[in-house]
Coordinates of N, CA and C in Angstrom, one line a residue:
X9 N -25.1 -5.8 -17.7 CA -23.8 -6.1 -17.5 C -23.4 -7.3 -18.4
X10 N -22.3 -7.4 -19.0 CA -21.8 -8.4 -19.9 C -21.4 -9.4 -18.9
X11 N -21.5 -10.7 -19.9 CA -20.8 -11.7 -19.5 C -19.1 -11.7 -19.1
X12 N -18.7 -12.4 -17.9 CA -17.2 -11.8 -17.3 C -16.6 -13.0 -18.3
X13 N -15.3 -12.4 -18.8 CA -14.0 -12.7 -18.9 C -14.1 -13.9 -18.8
X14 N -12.8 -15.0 -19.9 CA -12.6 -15.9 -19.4 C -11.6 -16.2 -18.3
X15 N -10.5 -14.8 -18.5 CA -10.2 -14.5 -17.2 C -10.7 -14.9 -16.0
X16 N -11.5 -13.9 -15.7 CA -12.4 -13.8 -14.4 C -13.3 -14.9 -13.9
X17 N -13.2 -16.2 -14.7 CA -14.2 -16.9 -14.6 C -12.6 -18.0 -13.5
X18 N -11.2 -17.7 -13.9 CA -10.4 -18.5 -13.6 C -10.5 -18.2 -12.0
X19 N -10.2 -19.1 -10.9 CA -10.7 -18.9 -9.5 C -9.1 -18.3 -9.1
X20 N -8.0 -18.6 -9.4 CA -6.5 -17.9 -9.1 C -6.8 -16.3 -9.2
X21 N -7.4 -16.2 -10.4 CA -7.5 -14.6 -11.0 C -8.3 -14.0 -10.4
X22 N -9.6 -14.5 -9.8 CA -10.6 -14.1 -8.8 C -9.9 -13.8 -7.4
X23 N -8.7 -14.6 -7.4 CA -8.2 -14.0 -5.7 C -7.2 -13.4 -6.3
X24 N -6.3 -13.3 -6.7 CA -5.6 -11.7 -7.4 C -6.3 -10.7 -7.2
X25 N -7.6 -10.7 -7.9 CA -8.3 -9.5 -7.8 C -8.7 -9.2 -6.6
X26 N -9.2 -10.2 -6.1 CA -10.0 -9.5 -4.8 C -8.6 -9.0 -3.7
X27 N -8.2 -9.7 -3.7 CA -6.4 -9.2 -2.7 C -5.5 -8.0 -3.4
X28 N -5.5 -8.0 -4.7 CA -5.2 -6.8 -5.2 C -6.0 -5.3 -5.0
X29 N -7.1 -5.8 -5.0 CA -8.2 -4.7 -4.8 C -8.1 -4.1 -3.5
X30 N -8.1 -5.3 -2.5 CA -7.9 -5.1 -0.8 C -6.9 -4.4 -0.7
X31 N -5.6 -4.2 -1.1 CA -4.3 -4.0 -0.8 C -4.6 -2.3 -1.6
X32 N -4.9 -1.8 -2.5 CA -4.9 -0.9 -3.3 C -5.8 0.0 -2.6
X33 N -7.1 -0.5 -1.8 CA -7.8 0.4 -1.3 C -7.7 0.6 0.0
X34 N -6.9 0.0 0.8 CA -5.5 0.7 1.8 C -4.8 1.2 1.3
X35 N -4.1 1.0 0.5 CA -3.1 2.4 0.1 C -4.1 3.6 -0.2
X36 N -4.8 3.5 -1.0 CA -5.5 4.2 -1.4 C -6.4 5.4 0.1
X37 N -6.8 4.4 0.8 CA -7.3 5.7 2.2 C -5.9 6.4 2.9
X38 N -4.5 6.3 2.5 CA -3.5 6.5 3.5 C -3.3 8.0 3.0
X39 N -4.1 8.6 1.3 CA -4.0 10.1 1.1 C -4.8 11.0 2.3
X40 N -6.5 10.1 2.2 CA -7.6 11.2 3.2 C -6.5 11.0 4.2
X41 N -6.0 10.0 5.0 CA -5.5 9.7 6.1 C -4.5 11.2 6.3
X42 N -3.7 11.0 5.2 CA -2.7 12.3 5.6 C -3.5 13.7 5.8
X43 N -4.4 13.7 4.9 CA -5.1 14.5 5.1 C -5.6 15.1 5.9
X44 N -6.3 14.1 7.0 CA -6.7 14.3 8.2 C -5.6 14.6 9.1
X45 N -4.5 14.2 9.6 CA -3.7 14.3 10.1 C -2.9 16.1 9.6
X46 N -2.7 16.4 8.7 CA -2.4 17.4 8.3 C -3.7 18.9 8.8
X47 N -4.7 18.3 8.7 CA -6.0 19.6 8.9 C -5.4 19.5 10.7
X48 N -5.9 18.3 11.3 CA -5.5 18.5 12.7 C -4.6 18.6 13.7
X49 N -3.4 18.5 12.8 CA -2.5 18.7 13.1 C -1.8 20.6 13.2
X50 N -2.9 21.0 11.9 CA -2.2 22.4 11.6 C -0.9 22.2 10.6
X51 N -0.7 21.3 10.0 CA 0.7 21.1 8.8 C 0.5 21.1 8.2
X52 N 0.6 22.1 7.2 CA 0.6 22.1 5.8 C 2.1 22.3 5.0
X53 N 1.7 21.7 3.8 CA 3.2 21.9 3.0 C 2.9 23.1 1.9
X54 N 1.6 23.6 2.0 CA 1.3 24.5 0.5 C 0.8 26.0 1.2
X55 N 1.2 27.2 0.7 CA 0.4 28.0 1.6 C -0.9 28.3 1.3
X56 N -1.7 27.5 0.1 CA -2.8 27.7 -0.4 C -3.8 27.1 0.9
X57 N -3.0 25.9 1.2 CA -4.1 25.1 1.9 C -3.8 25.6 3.7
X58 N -2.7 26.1 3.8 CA -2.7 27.1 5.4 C -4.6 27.9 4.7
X59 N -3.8 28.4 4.2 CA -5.3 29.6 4.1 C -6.5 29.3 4.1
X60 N -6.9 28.0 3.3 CA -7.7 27.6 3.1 C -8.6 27.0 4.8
X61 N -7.5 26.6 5.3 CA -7.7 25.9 7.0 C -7.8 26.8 8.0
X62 N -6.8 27.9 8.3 CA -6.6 28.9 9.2 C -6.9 30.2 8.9
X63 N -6.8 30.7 7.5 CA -7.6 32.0 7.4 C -6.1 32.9 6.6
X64 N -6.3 33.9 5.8 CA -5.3 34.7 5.9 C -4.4 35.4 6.2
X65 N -3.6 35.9 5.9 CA -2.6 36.7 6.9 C -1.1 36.4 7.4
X66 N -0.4 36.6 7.9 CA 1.2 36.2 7.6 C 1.2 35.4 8.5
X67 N 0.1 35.4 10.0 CA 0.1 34.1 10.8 C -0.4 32.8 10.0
X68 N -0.8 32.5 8.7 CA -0.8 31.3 8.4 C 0.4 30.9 8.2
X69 N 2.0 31.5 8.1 CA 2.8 31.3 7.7 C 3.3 29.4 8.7
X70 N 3.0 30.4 9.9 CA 3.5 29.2 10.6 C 2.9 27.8 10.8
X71 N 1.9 27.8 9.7 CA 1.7 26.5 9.9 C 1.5 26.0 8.1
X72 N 2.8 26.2 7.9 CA 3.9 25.9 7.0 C 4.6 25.2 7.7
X73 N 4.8 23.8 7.4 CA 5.4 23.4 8.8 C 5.7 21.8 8.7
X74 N 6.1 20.8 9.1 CA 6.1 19.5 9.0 C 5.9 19.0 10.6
X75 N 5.5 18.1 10.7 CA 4.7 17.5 11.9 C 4.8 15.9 11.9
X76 N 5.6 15.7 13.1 CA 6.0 13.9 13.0 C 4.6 12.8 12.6
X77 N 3.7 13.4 13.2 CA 2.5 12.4 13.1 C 2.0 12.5 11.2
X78 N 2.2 13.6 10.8 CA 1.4 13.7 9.6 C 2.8 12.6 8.9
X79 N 4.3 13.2 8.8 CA 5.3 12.6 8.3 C 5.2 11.0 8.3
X80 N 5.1 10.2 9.4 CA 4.7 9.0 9.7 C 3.8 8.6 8.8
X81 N 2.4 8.7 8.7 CA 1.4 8.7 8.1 C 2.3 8.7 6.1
X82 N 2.8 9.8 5.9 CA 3.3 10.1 4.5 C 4.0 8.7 4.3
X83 N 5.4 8.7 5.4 CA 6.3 7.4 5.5 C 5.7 6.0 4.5
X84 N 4.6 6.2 5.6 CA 4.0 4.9 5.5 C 3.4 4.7 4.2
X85 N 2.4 5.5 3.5 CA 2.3 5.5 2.4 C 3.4 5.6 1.4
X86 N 4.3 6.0 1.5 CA 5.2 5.8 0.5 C 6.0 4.4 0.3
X87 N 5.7 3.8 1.7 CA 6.2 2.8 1.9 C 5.4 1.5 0.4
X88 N 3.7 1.7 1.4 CA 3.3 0.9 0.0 C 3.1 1.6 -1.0
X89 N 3.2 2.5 -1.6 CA 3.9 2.8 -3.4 C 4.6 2.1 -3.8
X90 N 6.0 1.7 -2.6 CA 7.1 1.3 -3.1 C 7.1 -0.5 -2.8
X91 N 5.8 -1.1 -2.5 CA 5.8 -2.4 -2.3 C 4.3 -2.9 -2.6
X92 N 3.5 -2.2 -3.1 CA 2.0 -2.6 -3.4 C 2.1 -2.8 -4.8
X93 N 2.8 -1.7 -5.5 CA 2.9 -1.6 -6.8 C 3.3 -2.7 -7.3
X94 N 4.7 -3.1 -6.8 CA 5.2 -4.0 -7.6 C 4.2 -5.1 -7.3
X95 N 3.7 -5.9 -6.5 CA 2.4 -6.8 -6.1 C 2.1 -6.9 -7.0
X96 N 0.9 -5.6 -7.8 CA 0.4 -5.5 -8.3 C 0.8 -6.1 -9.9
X97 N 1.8 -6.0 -9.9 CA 2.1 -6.2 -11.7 C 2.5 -7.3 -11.4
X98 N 3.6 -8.0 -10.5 CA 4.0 -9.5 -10.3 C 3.1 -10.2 -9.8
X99 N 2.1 -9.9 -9.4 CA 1.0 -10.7 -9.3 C 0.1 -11.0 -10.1
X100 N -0.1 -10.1 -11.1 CA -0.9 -10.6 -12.2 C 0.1 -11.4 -13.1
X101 N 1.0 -10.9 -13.4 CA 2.5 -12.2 -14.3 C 2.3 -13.6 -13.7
X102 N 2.0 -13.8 -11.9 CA 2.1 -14.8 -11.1 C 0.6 -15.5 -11.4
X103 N 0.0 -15.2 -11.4 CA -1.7 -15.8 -11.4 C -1.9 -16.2 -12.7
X104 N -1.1 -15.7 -14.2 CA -1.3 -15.9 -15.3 C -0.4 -17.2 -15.7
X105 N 0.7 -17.6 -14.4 CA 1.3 -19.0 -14.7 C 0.8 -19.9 -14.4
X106 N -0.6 -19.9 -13.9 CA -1.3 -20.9 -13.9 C -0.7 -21.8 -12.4
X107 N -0.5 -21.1 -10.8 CA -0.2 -21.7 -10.4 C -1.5 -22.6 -9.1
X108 N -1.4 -23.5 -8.4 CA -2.6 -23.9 -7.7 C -3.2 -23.0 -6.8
X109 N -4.6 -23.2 -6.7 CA -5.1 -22.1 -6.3 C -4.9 -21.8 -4.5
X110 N -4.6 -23.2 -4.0 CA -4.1 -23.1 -2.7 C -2.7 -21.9 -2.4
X111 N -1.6 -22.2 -3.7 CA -0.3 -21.9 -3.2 C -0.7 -19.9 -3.8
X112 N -1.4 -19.6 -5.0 CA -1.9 -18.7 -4.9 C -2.7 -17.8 -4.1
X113 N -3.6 -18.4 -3.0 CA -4.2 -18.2 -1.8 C -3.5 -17.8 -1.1
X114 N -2.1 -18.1 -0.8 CA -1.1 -18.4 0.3 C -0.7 -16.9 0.4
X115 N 0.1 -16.9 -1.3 CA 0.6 -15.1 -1.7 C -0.3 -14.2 -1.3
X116 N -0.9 -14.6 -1.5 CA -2.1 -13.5 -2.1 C -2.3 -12.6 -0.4
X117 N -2.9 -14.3 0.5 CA -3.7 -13.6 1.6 C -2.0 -13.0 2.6
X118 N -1.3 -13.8 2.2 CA 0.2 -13.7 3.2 C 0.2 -12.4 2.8
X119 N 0.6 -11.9 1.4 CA 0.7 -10.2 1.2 C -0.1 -9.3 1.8
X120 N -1.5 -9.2 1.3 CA -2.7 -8.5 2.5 C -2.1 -8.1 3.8
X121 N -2.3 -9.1 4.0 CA -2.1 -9.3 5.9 C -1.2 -9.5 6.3
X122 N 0.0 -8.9 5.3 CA 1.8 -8.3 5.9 C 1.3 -6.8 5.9
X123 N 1.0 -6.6 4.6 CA 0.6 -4.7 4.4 C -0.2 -4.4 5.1
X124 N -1.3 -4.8 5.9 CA -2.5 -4.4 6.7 C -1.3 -4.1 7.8
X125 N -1.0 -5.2 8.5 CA -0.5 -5.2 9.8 C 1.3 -3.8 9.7
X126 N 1.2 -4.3 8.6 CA 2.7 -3.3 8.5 C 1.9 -1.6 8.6
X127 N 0.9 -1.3 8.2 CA 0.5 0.1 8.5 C -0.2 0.1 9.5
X128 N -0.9 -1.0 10.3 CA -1.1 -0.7 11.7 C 0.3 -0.2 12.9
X129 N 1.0 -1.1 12.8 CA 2.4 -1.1 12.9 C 3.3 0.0 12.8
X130 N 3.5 0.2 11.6 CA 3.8 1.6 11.4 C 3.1 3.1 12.2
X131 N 1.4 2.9 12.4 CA 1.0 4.2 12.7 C 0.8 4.3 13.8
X132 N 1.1 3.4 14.2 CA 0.5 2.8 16.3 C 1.8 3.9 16.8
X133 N 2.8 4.1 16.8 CA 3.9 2.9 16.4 C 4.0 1.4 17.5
X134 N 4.0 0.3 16.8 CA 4.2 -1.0 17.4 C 6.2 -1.0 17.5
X135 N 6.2 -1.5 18.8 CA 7.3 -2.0 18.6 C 8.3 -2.4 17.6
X136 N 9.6 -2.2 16.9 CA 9.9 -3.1 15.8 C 11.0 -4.4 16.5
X137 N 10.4 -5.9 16.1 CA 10.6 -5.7 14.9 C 9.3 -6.2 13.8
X138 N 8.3 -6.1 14.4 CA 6.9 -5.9 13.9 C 6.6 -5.2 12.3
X139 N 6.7 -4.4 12.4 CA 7.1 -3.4 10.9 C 7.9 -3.8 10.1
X140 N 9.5 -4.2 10.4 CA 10.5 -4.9 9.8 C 10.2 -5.9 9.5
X141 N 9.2 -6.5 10.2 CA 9.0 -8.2 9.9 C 8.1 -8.2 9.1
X142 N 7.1 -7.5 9.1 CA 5.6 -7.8 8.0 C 6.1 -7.0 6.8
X143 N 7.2 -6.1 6.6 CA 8.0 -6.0 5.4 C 8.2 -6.9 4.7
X144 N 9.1 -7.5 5.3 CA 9.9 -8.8 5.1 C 9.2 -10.0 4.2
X145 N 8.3 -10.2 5.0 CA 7.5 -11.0 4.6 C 6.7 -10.7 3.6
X146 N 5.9 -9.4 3.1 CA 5.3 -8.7 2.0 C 6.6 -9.0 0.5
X147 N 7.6 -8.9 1.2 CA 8.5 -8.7 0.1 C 8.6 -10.2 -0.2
X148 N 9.2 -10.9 0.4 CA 9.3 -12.5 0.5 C 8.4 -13.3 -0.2
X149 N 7.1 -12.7 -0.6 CA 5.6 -12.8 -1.1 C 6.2 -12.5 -2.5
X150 N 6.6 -10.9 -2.7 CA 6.7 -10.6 -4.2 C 7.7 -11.4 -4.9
X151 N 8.8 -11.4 -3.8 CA 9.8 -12.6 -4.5 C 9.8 -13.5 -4.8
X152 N 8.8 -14.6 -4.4 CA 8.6 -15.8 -4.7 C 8.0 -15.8 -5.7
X153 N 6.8 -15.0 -5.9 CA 6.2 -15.0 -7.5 C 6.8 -14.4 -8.4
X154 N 8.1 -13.4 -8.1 CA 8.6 -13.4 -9.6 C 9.2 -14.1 -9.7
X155 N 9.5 -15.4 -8.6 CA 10.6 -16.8 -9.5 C 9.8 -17.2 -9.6
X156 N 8.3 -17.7 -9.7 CA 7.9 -18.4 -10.5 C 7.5 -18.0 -11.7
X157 N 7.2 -16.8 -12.0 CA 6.9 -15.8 -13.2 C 8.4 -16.5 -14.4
X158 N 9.3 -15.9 -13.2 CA 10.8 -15.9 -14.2 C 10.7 -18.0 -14.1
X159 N 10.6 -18.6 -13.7 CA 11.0 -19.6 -13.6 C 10.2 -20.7 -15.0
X160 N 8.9 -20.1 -15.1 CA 7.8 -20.9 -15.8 C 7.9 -20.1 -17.2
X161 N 8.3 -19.1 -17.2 CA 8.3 -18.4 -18.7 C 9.7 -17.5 -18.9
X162 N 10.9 -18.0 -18.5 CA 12.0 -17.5 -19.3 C 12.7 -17.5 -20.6
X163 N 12.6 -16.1 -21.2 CA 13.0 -16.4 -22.8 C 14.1 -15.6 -22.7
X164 N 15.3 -16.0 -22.3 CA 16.7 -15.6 -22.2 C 17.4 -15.9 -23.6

């Protein structure tokens, strides 16, 4: 293995990555997740995969079908597509401004542990405003690093 990056050698960039990675590989199990929830549920959206589970015949038909628990599960994952992602690019913009490794600690672990708790939250379901709130705060996270992104390097 080669010698790492001068990058990687920077301790901000080391917790980007490691919180980026954390955050990515929860989203990342929320596909098996549907997955499972879809075989045990009996929901499929494809009739390849009825067949594949239940057998052939025009009774696979009916499990063509959508199912709250599997839908939830989808929700949720779409949810972080639509809030991991951006992390992911505004966080690396935010780590490259060179900011202290405490106040980058702060983003970093605060984001994690809004998205963790926001898909526990979501799949329990927990009460809201639990879900609403660890949104909130996941976003509040990306916001603050792209003013410092926009704030430390604007070429208007």
């Amino acid at each position: 293995m080669g010698e790492p990056s001068e990058l990687m050698e920077s301790d901000v960039f080391q917790a980007y990555a490691t919180y980026a990675t954390v955050v990515l590989l929860k989203m990342l199990l929320m596909g098996p997740l549907t997955g499972y929830f879809r075989v045990t549920r009996k929901a499929f959206s494809n009739p390849e995969d009825a067949r594949a589970h239940v057998g052939k015949g025009e009774e696979n038909k009916k499990y063509l079908k959508t199912d709250p628990d599997v839908e939830r599960v989808r929700r949720c994952h779409q949810n972080d597509l639509e809030n991991i992602v951006p992390f992911i690019g505004i966080g690396l913009l935010y780590a490259m401004t060179g900011p202290d490794l405490s106040s980058a600690l702060l983003h970093f672990r605060t984001f994690a542990v809004s998205r963790i708790f926001h898909s526990i939250a979501y799949l329990l379901p927990l009460p809201q405003p639990g879900r609403g709130g660890s949104w909130l705060i996941g976003m509040g996270v990306t916001i603050s690093m792209a003013y410092r992104v926009l704030k430390t390097g604007m070429y208007l």
